[in-house]
């Protein structure tokens, strides 16, 4: 028998190396995918190649039993099995069945309204990459028992590593088991799993049915893409005429069978599937198989098969193959009359040959219906499913994908309409096909003239539609299902009396339980409300930072006009109807002289800043890193963000650590962005979060954050966030974690957005930021010509190596010291407020950074400069000169300088709540 990888191997030089069983388990095909040209086509997965259901199910059962033997019953009972969409949803479920004691969940690419997301990850080589995890029970993945991850093949390991990394950061555990039909890692990838296990401090085992590797010659991706293009050009879509809804061979119409699916039983593992639910399904399977057998009737009789075993000559309906290996022009379905597409074995003597065809992720329910049909006397059953994945079809016995049916998506996918495929179905000699879909997919598109039902009817004498009710979890955890008494296209033959009543319906009407979902949305989403929030914004689309440097938990308000001249803005605030965070100051455009001062200050202080960055980062790692956990840096936008990026760079350069880093908004009088905290809690362990800021002044934000975290935890029931802030400089003695307590010039304080990734200060305004939105911010793309954000980072990072020894000494001393905050800065601010007749500490801005902000954003009164601190104040004096603000030199000042806002003369002094201060 010809190996079904021969055609690809001969043309591309691809070799399959490994266990003797591999050629029986895998064939090769080519696909339209820019990431990986070749496709390993499994003969036992039940996706692309029709196979006996008992063989497909048995492969997963055997792997599951091996997992149970590895773990032992006690650990098996504590485990959770996770399968991958779309190809491994049934395989993972079969592994869970073999393990016997564990619940099952599979990833999905279908968002479900009202169901919170517990996680997500990326699959690097897949045609569609984003996976969602939508368990009905939010605690399903929160345990510490073994996690069993199941995929059809284990190749680079990227998919598994992405999954484990994402879940381990939030739900760390001691043990993982990876299960695959085939282990196809290259020599270069063999050590990655062990290294990763050591990195996270967990045990990771691998169980597979067979092992080997694919040897790929240089340039195989380009050669494969060219070969696909060459053979795809042979197809002329203009020459194909779509069939009508009743163009089955012999004039047969499709029939609908009422399965009588058990009430409230999930249709699969999208939201979780327990051992008890497995028992309910198995109890119901014989009766459902009997109903299908009745629906098949005489139309599937084996006597009809002889005349219709192959594809009809010239029947071009819906299929798009290229020429076969010999260069001859194949029929439009890619199979010649009488061929057995996909190297299918012949039927059993005298019995009808039946295909049970599942639908994309809906693989397990059709598989189990297929195994039940196999037990019915006289049925020769095969099983496969439709797919999103585009693969080249070539009618050659040495190629794994002989035929391809093409039809439009029929489940209203979240990523929009597109083509879907059924492989090795046309021309395979089937007498009947049982198409199994969920009720979400039983739409007019399924019944359309170019839909899947019509494509099947054009090539197979008998078509039966079985609809499984789509399962949607409810707050009570019992779930609700969509009604299945829906009708197909006009003319469809209905099997039960109840469905015959609706034959006249022109198109499918799917009954949705919208009220039930809406009534329970709040309860279902509460533990994971952040799942409804978008992913972080990243450069270059938002900010001039590289995408890996920081993720902004903000919404992009770049197109909204928010800036106002300083005096107008202050007047609006003073009127009592505006908060300072509801508008933005006009971005300061530095003069040539001021920019020269910035660059001179950066050159002079880069090493000093690098030392402080190293000291604060090493302190964080020493005190916050735990086995299997990494600190998650969360900078307070925007002054804290350059510091967070530098801390991330230090950890990477010194320790090879890739620390996550996000930027969030905090607003005086309003607290920290609660939705950002929800997002962080959904994606990371709150105990790993380290808040980062540039410097402390009098400690107002330190106190604001502590109060906000306390309020959030009380309201949300989420605990673990530490309100302690790690800062570069703590002149006010307000925090325990710092790089230095000196008040010196940090050049990033000299400028606004042009040293902070071109991002504005954050915005919080009711008409722009809803209750479920992140706070806002703007990306000033137009200032790219004067952006020095990366220049600042690079200049400081270039000094990391030279300050290493000094950092080690500083950290050793700090860790042994009493770093309890004294709040001496706050005391100084209170004294200054009274001495200068201001009577409000919020109008006193201590430190170089805060004084710079007063001069750049506010209407300042005067600047107090510490005698002898001139080296750090050149830019402050220049700004004061430009704005006509007097500089007063004073002694006994704990800061290098202090900026004052006069409450009597400024139109915009603000108080602790962000609103206007009444003059004293």
PDB file of N, CA, C and O in Angstrom, residues 68 71-80 99-103 145-146 275:
ATOM      1  N   UNK A  68      -3.291   7.816  33.566  1.00  0.00           N
ATOM      2  CA  UNK A  68      -3.751   7.366  34.889  1.00  0.00           C
ATOM      3  C   UNK A  68      -2.715   6.476  35.554  1.00  0.00           C
ATOM      4  O   UNK A  68      -2.464   6.591  36.768  1.00  0.00           O
ATOM      5  N   UNK A  71       0.100   8.789  36.850  1.00  0.00           N
ATOM      6  CA  UNK A  71      -0.239   9.644  37.990  1.00  0.00           C
ATOM      7  C   UNK A  71      -0.640   8.853  39.222  1.00  0.00           C
ATOM      8  O   UNK A  71      -0.402   9.294  40.359  1.00  0.00           O
ATOM      9  N   UNK A  72      -1.272   7.702  39.019  1.00  0.00           N
ATOM     10  CA  UNK A  72      -1.904   7.007  40.134  1.00  0.00           C
ATOM     11  C   UNK A  72      -3.293   7.555  40.355  1.00  0.00           C
ATOM     12  O   UNK A  72      -3.598   8.708  40.003  1.00  0.00           O
ATOM     13  N   UNK A  73      -4.165   6.759  40.956  1.00  0.00           N
ATOM     14  CA  UNK A  73      -5.561   7.158  41.084  1.00  0.00           C
ATOM     15  C   UNK A  73      -5.753   8.419  41.912  1.00  0.00           C
ATOM     16  O   UNK A  73      -6.622   9.252  41.610  1.00  0.00           O
ATOM     17  N   UNK A  74      -4.968   8.587  42.965  1.00  0.00           N
ATOM     18  CA  UNK A  74      -5.160   9.742  43.844  1.00  0.00           C
ATOM     19  C   UNK A  74      -4.885  11.041  43.103  1.00  0.00           C
ATOM     20  O   UNK A  74      -5.680  11.998  43.157  1.00  0.00           O
ATOM     21  N   UNK A  75      -3.760  11.093  42.361  1.00  0.00           N
ATOM     22  CA  UNK A  75      -3.441  12.304  41.608  1.00  0.00           C
ATOM     23  C   UNK A  75      -4.343  12.441  40.385  1.00  0.00           C
ATOM     24  O   UNK A  75      -4.693  13.552  39.989  1.00  0.00           O
ATOM     25  N   UNK A  76      -4.727  11.327  39.781  1.00  0.00           N
ATOM     26  CA  UNK A  76      -5.632  11.384  38.628  1.00  0.00           C
ATOM     27  C   UNK A  76      -6.959  12.026  39.011  1.00  0.00           C
ATOM     28  O   UNK A  76      -7.553  12.777  38.230  1.00  0.00           O
ATOM     29  N   UNK A  77      -7.428  11.760  40.217  1.00  0.00           N
ATOM     30  CA  UNK A  77      -8.699  12.321  40.675  1.00  0.00           C
ATOM     31  C   UNK A  77      -8.597  13.820  40.932  1.00  0.00           C
ATOM     32  O   UNK A  77      -9.617  14.518  40.980  1.00  0.00           O
ATOM     33  N   UNK A  78      -7.371  14.333  41.113  1.00  0.00           N
ATOM     34  CA  UNK A  78      -7.165  15.773  41.345  1.00  0.00           C
ATOM     35  C   UNK A  78      -6.843  16.516  40.050  1.00  0.00           C
ATOM     36  O   UNK A  78      -6.678  17.730  40.059  1.00  0.00           O
ATOM     37  N   UNK A  79      -6.745  15.806  38.947  1.00  0.00           N
ATOM     38  CA  UNK A  79      -6.266  16.408  37.708  1.00  0.00           C
ATOM     39  C   UNK A  79      -7.399  17.025  36.896  1.00  0.00           C
ATOM     40  O   UNK A  79      -8.582  16.801  37.149  1.00  0.00           O
ATOM     41  N   UNK A  80      -7.010  17.808  35.914  1.00  0.00           N
ATOM     42  CA  UNK A  80      -7.909  18.390  34.922  1.00  0.00           C
ATOM     43  C   UNK A  80      -7.282  18.141  33.559  1.00  0.00           C
ATOM     44  O   UNK A  80      -6.072  18.288  33.384  1.00  0.00           O
ATOM     45  N   UNK A  99      -8.670   8.371  31.332  1.00  0.00           N
ATOM     46  CA  UNK A  99      -8.196   8.672  32.682  1.00  0.00           C
ATOM     47  C   UNK A  99      -9.295   8.379  33.703  1.00  0.00           C
ATOM     48  O   UNK A  99      -9.027   7.912  34.810  1.00  0.00           O
ATOM     49  N   UNK A 100     -10.533   8.683  33.327  1.00  0.00           N
ATOM     50  CA  UNK A 100     -11.705   8.222  34.061  1.00  0.00           C
ATOM     51  C   UNK A 100     -12.158   9.037  35.238  1.00  0.00           C
ATOM     52  O   UNK A 100     -13.334   9.009  35.593  1.00  0.00           O
ATOM     53  N   UNK A 101     -11.261   9.784  35.865  1.00  0.00           N
ATOM     54  CA  UNK A 101     -11.595  10.452  37.129  1.00  0.00           C
ATOM     55  C   UNK A 101     -11.575  11.977  37.031  1.00  0.00           C
ATOM     56  O   UNK A 101     -11.875  12.646  38.024  1.00  0.00           O
ATOM     57  N   UNK A 102     -11.215  12.508  35.861  1.00  0.00           N
ATOM     58  CA  UNK A 102     -10.947  13.947  35.768  1.00  0.00           C
ATOM     59  C   UNK A 102     -11.971  14.657  34.905  1.00  0.00           C
ATOM     60  O   UNK A 102     -12.474  14.095  33.924  1.00  0.00           O
ATOM     61  N   UNK A 103     -12.271  15.914  35.213  1.00  0.00           N
ATOM     62  CA  UNK A 103     -13.099  16.730  34.321  1.00  0.00           C
ATOM     63  C   UNK A 103     -12.301  17.144  33.096  1.00  0.00           C
ATOM     64  O   UNK A 103     -11.064  17.123  33.095  1.00  0.00           O
ATOM     65  N   UNK A 145      -3.889  20.438  41.404  1.00  0.00           N
ATOM     66  CA  UNK A 145      -3.631  19.095  40.915  1.00  0.00           C
ATOM     67  C   UNK A 145      -3.001  19.121  39.534  1.00  0.00           C
ATOM     68  O   UNK A 145      -2.888  20.174  38.896  1.00  0.00           O
ATOM     69  N   UNK A 146      -2.586  17.962  39.016  1.00  0.00           N
ATOM     70  CA  UNK A 146      -1.930  17.910  37.707  1.00  0.00           C
ATOM     71  C   UNK A 146      -2.836  18.445  36.591  1.00  0.00           C
ATOM     72  O   UNK A 146      -4.045  18.230  36.600  1.00  0.00           O
ATOM     73  N   UNK A 275     -16.999  13.627  34.816  1.00  0.00           N
ATOM     74  CA  UNK A 275     -17.241  12.184  34.718  1.00  0.00           C
ATOM     75  C   UNK A 275     -18.719  11.819  34.869  1.00  0.00           C
ATOM     76  O   UNK A 275     -19.201  10.891  34.206  1.00  0.00           O
TER      77      UNK A 275
END
